[in-house]
mmCIF file of C-alpha atoms and ligand atoms in Angstrom:
data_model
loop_
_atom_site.group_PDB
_atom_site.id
_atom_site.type_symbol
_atom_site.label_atom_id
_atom_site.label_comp_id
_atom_site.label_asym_id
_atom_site.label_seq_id
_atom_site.Cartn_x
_atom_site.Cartn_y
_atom_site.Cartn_z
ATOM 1 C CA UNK I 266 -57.817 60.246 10.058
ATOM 2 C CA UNK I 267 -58.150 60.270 6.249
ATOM 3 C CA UNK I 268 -57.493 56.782 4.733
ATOM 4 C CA UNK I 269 -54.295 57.879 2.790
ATOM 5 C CA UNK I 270 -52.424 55.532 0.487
ATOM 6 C CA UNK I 271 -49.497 55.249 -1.211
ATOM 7 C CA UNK I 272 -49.445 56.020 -4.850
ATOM 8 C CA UNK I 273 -47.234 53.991 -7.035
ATOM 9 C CA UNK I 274 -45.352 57.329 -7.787
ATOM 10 C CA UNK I 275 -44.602 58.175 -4.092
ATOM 11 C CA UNK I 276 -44.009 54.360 -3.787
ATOM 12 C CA UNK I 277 -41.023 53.998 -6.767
ATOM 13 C CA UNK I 278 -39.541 57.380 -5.973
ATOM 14 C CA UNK I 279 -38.978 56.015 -1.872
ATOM 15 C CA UNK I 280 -37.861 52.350 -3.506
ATOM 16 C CA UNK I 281 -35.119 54.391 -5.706
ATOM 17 C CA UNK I 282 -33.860 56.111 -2.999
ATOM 18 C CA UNK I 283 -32.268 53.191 -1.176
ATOM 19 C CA UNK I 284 -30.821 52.461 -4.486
ATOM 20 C CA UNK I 285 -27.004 53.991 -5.083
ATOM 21 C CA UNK I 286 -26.363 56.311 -8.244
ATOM 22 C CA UNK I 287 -29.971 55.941 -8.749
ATOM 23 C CA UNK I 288 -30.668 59.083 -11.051
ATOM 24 C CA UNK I 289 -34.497 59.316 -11.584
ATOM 25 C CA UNK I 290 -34.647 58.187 -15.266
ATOM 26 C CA UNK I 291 -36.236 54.335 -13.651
ATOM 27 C CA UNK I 292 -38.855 55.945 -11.943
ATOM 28 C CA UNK I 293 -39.458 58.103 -15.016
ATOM 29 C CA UNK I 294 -38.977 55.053 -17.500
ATOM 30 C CA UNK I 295 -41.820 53.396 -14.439
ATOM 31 C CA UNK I 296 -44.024 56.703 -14.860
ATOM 32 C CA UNK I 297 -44.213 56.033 -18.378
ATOM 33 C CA UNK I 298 -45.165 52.652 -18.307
ATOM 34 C CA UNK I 299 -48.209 53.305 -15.887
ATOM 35 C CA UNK I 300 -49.111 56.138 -17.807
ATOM 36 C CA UNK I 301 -49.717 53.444 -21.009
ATOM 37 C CA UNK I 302 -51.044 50.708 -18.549
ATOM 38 C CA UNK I 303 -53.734 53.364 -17.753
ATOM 39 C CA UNK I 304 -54.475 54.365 -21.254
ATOM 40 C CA UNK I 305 -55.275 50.521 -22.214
ATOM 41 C CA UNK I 306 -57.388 49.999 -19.052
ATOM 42 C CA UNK I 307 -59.354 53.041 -20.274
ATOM 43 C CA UNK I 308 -60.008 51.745 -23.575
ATOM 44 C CA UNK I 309 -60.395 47.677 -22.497
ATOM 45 C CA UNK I 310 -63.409 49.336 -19.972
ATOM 46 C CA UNK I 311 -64.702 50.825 -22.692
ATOM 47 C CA UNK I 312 -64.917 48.160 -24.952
ATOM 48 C CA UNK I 313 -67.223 48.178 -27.729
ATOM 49 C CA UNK I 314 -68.427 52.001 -26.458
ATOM 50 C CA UNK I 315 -64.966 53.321 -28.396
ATOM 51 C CA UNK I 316 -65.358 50.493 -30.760
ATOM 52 C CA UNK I 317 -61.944 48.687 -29.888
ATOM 53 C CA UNK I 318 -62.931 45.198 -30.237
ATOM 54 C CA UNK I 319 -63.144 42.614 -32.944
ATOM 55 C CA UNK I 320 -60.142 41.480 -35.096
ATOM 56 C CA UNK I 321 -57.873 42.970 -37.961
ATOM 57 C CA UNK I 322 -57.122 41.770 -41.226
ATOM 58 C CA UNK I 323 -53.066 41.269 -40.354
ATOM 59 C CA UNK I 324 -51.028 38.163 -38.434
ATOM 60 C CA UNK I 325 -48.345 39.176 -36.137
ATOM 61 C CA UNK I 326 -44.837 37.061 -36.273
ATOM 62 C CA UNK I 327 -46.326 34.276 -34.274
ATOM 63 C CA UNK I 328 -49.204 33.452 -37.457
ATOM 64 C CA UNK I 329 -51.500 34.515 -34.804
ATOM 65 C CA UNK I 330 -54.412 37.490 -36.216
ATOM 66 C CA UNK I 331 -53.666 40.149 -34.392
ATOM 67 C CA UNK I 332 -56.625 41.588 -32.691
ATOM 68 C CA UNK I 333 -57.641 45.382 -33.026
ATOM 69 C CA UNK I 334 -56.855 45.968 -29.633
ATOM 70 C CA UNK I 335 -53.161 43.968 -29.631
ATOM 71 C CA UNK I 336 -52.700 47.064 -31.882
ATOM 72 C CA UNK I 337 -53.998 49.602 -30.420
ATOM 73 C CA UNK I 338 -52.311 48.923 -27.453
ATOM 74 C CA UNK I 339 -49.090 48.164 -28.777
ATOM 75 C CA UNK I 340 -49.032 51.744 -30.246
ATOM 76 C CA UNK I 341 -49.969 53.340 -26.732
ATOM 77 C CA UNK I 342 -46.993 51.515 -25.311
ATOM 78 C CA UNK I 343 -44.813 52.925 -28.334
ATOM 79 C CA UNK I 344 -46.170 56.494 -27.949
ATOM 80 C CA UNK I 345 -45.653 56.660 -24.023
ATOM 81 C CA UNK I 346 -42.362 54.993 -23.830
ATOM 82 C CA UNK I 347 -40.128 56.345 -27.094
ATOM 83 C CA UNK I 348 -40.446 60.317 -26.164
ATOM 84 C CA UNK I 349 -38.773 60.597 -23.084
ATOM 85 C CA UNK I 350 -35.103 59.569 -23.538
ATOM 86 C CA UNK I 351 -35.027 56.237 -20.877
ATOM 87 C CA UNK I 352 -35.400 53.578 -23.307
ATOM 88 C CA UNK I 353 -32.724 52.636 -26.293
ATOM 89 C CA UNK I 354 -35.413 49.897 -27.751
ATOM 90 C CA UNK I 355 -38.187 48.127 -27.486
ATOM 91 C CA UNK I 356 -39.574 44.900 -28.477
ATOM 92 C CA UNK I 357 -43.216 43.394 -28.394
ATOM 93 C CA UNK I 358 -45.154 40.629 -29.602
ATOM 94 C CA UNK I 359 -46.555 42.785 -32.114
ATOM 95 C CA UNK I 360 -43.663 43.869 -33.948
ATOM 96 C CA UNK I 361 -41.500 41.814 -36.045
ATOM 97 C CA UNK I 362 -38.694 43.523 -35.180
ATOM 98 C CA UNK I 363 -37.252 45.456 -32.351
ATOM 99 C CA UNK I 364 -37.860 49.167 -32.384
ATOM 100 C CA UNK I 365 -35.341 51.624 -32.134
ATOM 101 C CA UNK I 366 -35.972 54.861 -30.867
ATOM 102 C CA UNK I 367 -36.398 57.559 -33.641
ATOM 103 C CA UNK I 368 -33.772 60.036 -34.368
ATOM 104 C CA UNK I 369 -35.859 62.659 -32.661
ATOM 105 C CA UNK I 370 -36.030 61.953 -29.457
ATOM 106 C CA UNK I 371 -32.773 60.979 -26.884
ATOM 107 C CA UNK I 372 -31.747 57.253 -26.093
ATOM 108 C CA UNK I 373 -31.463 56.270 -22.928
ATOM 109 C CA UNK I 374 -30.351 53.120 -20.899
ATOM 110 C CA UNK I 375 -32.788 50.629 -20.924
ATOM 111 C CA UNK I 376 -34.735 47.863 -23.299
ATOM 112 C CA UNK I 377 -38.215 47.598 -22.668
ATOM 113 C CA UNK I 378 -40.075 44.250 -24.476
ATOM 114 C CA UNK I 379 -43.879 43.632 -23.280
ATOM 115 C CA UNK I 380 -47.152 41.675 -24.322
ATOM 116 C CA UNK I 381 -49.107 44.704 -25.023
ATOM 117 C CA UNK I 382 -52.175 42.708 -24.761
ATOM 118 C CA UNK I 383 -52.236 38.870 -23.348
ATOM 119 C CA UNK I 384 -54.782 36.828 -23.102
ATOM 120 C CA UNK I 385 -56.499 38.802 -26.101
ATOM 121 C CA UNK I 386 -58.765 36.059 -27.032
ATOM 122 C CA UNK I 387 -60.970 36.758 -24.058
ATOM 123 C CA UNK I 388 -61.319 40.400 -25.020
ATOM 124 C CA UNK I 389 -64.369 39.898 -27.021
ATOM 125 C CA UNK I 390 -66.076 38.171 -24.572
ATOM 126 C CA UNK I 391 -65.189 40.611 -21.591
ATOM 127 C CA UNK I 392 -62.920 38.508 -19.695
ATOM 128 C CA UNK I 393 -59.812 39.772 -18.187
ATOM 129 C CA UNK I 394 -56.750 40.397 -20.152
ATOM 130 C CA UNK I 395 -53.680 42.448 -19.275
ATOM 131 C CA UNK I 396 -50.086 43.693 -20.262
ATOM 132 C CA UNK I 397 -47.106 42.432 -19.295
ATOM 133 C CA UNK I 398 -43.724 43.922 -19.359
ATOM 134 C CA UNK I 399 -40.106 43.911 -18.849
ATOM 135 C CA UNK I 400 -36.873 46.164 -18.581
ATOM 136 C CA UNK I 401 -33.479 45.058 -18.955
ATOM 137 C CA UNK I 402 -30.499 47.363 -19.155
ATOM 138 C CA UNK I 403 -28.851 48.506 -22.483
ATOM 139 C CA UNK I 404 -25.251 46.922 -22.599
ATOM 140 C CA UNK I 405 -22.948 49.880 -21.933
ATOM 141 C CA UNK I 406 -21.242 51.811 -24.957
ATOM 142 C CA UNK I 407 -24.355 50.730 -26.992
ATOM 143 C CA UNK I 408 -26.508 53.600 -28.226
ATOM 144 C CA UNK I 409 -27.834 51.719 -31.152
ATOM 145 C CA UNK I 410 -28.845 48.069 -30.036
ATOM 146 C CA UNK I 411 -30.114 45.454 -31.976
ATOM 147 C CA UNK I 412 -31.755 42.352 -31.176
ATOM 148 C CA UNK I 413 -28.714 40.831 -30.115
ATOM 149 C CA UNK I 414 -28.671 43.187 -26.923
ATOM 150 C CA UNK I 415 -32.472 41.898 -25.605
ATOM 151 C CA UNK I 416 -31.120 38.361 -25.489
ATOM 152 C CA UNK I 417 -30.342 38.731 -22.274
ATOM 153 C CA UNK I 418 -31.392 35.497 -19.628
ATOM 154 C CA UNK I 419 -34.119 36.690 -16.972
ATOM 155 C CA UNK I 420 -31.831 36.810 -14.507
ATOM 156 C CA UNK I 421 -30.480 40.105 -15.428
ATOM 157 C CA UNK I 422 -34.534 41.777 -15.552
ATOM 158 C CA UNK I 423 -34.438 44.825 -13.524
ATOM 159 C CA UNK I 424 -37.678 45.274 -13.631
ATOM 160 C CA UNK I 425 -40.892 43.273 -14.220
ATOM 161 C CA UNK I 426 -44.804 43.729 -14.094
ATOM 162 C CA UNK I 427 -47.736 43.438 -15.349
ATOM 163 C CA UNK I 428 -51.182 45.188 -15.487
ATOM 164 C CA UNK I 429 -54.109 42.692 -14.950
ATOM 165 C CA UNK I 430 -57.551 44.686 -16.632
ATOM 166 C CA UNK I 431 -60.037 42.756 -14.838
ATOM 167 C CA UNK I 432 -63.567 44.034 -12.435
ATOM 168 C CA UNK I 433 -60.707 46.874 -11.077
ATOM 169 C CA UNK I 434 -57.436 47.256 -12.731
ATOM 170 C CA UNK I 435 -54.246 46.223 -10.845
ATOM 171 C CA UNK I 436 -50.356 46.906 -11.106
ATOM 172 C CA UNK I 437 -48.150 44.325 -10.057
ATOM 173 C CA UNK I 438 -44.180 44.968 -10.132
ATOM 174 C CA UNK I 439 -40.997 44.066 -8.506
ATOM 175 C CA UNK I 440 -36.894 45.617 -8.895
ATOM 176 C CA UNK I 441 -35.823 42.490 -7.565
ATOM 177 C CA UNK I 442 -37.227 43.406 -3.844
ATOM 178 C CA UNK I 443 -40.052 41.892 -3.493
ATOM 179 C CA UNK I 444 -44.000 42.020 -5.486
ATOM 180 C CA UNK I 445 -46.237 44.683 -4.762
ATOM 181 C CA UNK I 446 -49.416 45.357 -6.066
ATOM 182 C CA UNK I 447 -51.502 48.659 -6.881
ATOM 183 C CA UNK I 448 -55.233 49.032 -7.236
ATOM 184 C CA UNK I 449 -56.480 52.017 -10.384
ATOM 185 C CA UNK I 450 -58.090 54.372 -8.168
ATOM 186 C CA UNK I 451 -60.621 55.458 -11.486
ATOM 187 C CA UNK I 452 -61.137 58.692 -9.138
ATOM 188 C CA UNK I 453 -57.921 60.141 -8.865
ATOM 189 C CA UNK I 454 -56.453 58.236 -12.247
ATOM 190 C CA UNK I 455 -53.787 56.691 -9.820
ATOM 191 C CA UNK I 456 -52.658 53.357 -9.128
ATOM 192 C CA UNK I 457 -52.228 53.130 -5.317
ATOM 193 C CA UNK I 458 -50.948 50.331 -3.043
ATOM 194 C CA UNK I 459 -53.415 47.778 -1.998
ATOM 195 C CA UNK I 460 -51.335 44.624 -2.250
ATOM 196 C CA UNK I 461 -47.853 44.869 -0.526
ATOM 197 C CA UNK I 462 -45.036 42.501 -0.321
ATOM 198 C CA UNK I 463 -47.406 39.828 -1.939
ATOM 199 C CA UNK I 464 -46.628 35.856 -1.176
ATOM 200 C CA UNK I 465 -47.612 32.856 -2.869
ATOM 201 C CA UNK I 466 -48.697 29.936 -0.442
ATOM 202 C CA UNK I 467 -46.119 27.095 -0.883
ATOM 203 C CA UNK I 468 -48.893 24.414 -1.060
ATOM 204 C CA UNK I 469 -51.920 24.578 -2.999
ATOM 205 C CA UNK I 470 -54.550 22.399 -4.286
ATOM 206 C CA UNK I 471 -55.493 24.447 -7.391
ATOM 207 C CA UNK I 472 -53.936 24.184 -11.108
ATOM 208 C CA UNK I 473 -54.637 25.853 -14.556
ATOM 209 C CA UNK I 474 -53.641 24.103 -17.862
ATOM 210 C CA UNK I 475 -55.304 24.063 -21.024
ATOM 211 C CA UNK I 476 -56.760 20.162 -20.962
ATOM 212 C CA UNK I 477 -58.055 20.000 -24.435
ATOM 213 C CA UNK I 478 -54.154 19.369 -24.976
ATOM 214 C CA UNK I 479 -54.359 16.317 -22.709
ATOM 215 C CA UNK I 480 -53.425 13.656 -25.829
ATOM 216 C CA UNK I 481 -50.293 15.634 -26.402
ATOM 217 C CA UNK I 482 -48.707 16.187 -23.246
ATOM 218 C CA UNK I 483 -45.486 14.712 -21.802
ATOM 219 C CA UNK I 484 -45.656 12.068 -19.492
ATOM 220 C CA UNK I 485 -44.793 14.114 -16.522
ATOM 221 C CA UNK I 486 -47.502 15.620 -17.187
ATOM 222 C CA UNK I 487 -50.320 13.433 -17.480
ATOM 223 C CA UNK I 488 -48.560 11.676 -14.603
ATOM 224 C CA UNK I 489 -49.108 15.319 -12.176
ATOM 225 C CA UNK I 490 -52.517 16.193 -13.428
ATOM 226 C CA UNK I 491 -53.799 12.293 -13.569
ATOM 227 C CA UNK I 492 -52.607 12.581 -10.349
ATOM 228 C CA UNK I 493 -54.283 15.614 -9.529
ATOM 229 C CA UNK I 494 -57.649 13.879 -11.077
ATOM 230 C CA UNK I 495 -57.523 11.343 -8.400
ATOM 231 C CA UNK I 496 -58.488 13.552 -5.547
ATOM 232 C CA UNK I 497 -58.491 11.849 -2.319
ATOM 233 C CA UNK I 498 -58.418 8.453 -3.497
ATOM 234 C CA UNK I 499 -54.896 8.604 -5.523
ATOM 235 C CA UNK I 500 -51.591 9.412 -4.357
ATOM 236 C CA UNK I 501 -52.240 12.836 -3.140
ATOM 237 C CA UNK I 502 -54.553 11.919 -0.825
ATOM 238 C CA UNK I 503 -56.585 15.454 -1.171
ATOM 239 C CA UNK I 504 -58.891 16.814 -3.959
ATOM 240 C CA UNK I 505 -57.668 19.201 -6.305
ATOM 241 C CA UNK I 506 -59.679 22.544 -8.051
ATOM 242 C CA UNK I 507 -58.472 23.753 -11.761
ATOM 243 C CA UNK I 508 -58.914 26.673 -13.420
ATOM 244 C CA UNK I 509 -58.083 27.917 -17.313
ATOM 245 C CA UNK I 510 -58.879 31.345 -18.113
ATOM 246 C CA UNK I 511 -56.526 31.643 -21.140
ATOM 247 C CA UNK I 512 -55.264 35.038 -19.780
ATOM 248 C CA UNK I 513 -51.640 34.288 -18.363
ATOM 249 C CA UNK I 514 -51.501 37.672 -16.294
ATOM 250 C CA UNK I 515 -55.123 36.343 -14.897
ATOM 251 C CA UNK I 516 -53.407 32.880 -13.907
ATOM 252 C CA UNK I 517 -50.721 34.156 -12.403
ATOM 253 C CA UNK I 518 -52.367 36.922 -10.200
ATOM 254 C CA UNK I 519 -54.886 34.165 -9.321
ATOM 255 C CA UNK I 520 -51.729 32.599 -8.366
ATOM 256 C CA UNK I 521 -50.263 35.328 -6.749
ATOM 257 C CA UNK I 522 -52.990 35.674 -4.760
ATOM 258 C CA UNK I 523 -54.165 32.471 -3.286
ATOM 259 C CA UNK I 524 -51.648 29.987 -4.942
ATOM 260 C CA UNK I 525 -51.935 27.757 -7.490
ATOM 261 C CA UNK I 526 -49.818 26.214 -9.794
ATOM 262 C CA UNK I 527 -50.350 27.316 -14.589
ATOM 263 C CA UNK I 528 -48.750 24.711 -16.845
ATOM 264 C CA UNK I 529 -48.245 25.222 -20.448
ATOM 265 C CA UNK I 530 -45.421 22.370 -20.715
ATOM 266 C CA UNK I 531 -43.767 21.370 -23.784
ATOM 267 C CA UNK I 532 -46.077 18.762 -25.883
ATOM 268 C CA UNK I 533 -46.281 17.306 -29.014
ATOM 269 C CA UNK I 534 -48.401 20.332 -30.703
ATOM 270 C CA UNK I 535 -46.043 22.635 -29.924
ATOM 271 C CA UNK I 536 -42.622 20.696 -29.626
ATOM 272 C CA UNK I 537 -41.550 21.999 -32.754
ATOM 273 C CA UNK I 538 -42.041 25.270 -31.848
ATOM 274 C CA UNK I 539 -40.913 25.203 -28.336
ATOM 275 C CA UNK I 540 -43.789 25.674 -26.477
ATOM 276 C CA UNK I 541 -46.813 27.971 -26.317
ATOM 277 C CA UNK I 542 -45.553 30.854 -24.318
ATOM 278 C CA UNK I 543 -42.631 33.722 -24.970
ATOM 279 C CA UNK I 544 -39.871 33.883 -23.582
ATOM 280 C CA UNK I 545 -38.493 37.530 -23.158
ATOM 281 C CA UNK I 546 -41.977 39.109 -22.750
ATOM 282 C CA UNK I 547 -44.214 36.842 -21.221
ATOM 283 C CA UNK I 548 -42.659 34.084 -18.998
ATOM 284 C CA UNK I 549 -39.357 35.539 -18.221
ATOM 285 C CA UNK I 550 -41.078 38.782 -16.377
ATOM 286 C CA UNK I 551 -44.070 36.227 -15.052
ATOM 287 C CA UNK I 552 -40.956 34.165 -13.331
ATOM 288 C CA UNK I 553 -39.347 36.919 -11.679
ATOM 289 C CA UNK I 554 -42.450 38.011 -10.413
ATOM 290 C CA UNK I 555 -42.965 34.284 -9.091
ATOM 291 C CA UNK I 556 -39.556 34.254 -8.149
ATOM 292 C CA UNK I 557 -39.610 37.256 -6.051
ATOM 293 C CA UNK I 558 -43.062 36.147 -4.605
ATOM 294 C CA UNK I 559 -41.653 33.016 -2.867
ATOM 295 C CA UNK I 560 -42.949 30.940 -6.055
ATOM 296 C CA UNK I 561 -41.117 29.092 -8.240
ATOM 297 C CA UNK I 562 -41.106 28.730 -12.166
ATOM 298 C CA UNK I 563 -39.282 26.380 -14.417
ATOM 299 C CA UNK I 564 -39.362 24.405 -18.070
ATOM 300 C CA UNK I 565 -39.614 21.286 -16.398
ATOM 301 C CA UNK I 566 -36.265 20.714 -17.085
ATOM 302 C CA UNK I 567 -34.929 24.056 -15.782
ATOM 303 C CA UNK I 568 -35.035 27.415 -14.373
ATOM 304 C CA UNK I 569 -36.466 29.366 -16.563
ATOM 305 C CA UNK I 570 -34.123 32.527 -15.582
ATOM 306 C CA UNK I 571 -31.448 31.097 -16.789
ATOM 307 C CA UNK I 572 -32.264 30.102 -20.472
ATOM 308 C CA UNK I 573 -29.755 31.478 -22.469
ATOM 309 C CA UNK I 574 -32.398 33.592 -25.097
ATOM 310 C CA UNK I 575 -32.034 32.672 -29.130
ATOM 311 C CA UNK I 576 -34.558 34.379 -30.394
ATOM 312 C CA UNK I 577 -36.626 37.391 -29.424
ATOM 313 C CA UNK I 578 -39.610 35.514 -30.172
ATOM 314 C CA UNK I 579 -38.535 32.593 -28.714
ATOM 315 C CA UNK I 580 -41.513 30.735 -27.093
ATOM 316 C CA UNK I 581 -40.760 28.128 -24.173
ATOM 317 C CA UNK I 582 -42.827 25.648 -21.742
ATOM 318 C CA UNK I 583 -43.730 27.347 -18.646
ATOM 319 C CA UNK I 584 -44.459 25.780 -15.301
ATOM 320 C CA UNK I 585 -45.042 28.309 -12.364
ATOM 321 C CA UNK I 586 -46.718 28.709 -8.795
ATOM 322 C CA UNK I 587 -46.243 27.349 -5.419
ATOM 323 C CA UNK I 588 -43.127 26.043 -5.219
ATOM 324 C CA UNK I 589 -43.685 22.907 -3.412
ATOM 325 C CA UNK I 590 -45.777 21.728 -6.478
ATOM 326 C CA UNK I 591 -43.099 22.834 -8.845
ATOM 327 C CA UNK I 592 -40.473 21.441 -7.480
ATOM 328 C CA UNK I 593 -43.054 17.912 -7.522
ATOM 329 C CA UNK I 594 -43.506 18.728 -11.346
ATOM 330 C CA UNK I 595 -39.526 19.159 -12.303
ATOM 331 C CA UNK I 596 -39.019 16.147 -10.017
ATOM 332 C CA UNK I 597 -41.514 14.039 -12.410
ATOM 333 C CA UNK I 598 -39.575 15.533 -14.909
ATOM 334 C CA UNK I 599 -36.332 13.566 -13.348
ATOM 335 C CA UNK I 600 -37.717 10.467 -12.886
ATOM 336 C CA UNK I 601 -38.993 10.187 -16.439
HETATM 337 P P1 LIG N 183 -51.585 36.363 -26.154
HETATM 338 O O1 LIG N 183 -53.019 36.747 -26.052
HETATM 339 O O2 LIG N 183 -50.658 37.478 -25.754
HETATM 340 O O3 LIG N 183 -51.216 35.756 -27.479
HETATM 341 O O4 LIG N 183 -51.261 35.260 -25.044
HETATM 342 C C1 LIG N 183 -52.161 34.237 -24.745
HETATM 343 C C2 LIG N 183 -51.412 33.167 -24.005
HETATM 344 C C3 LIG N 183 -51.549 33.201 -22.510
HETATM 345 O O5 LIG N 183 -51.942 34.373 -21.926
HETATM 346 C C4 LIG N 183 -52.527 32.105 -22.194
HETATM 347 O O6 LIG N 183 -52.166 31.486 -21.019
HETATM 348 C C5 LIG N 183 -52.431 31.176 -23.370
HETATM 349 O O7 LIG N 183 -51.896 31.921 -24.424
HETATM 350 C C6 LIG N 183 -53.745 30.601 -23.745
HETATM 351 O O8 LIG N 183 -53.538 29.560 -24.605
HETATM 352 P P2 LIG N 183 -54.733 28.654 -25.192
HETATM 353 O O9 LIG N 183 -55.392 29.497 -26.233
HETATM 354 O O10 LIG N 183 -54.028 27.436 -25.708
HETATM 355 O O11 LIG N 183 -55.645 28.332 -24.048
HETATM 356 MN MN1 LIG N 184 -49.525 36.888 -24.137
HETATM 357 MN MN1 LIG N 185 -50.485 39.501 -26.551
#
């Protein structure tokens, strides 16, 4: 028997149909977002052969330079999503502002924000990177939203994913029913499902955070990691592994994967700002995808689902992974 799989297509359309007054235009609005996922994992294999790497002159809202391919790919997301009447607006980590859809083409129901590219520092040096993305719905008798409308708490995602561009490329998405995860079959230009109903371990003994920050953490912070550091002859009684790859959609399909637990708490670098990480298109989507997985994901001081947005840019500490070690991490948090 031939070793048939399930494409992602085949795989939304049979998830929609157990959904009531579903009407097609989510697994189109999906369709469309795959198709841009594969563009960019084109080009990122590519590399240097198309001549997409290296930095541009400009800063994007964050005062971070925007790297040629942060572009690039934000306009592929623009260009798949805006044509086909399922999205009212977008937002990205690019743009300043969000972007409504132009007067030629229909509006539809949904606001799309994504990371076009994160972890774009490690593009140059051919390490994975990926895009990350999330759908919420337009609120009704709106056909011309503004940034108001996207500030809208995690809880109410319908939708999140990401695409991790690593040695293959995978998709990894939930609606709120559980992660799957698709492999790019560079053959047949599909993504196909290799990685169902994925579960994070509750327990681990592995954790990412960026250490170099170590003088300006929080001390329920240095109290977990010190902790951590100990290995068999602290508290914990067991040794611990860490990784950093500065590629959040690497860290948490690490996570994902074999468990784990990625930090990027509030410290005093980034206090003023609020943290490191964005909100509404970077850790909100990462949490439901957690969430969903059996993980958990939190400030540290809450559930990251239900912040209240302020800001479409609005960055935030992020704590995520097996939830056992969470839950340790927000109980430090407690005690302090
Ligand atoms: P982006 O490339 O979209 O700006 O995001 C990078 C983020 C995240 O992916 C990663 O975990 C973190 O920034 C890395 O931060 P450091 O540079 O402090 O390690
Ligand atoms: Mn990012
Ligand atoms: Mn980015």
């Amino acid at each position: 028997m031939h070793n048939y799989r399930t494409s992602i297509t085949q795989f939304i359309i049979e998830e929609q149909r157990h959904i009531e007054g579903a009407t097609g235009e989510f697994t189109s609005l999906l369709n469309d977002i795959v198709t841009a996922c594969k563009v960019i994992s084109n080009l990122v294999n590519h590399g240097e052969l198309v001549g997409v790497l290296g930095s541009t002159e400009s800063e994007n809202v964050q005062g971070e330079t925007q790297k040629k391919l942060d572009i690039i790919s934000n306009d592929v997301f623009i260009k798949s999503n805006e044509w086909a009447g399922h999205v009212a607006a977008m937002a990205s980590e690019e743009m300043d502002d969000i972007y409504p859809i132009p007067e030629a083409y229909p509006r539809g129901k949904y606001l799309l924000t994504f990371d076009p590219l994160d972890g774009s520092s490690n593009i140059d040096v051919n390490v994975s990177v990926g895009t990350i993305f999330s759908i919420l719905r337009c609120p009704d008798g709106i056909d011309n939203p503004t940034k108001e409308d996207f500030l809208q708490p995690g809880t109410k995602q319908v939708c999140a994913g990401y695409a991790l561009y690593g040695p293959s490329s995978i998709m990894v998405l939930t609606t709120g029913n559980g992660v799957n995860g698709f492999t790019l079959d560079q053959n047949i230009g599909e993504f196909v499902l290799t990685h169902p109903k994925m579960q994070i371990p509750e327990d681990t003994v592995e954790f990412a955070i960026n250490a170099s920050n170590m003088r300006f953490w929080e001390a329920p912070i240095k109290r977990y990691v010190d902790e951590c550091l100990a290995g068999k002859t602290g508290s914990r009684g067991r040794d611990f592994n860490m990784r950093w790859i500065a590629s959040m959609v690497a860290e948490v399909h690490r996570i994902l994967t074999r468990g784990g637990v990625f930090m990027y708490p509030l410290d005093e670098k980034n206090r003023e700002k609020g943290g490191r990480l964005r909100l509404m298109y970077e850790a909100n989507p990462m949490s439901m995808i957690i969430e969903q997985a059996g993980g958990a994901s939190s400030t540290g001081r809450e559930r990251i689902m239900e912040v209240e947005p302020s800001d479409l840019h609005q960055r935030i500490p992020v704590i995520l992974g097996s939830k056992n070690e969470v839950e340790r991490i927000v109980q430090y948090h407690q005690e302090s």
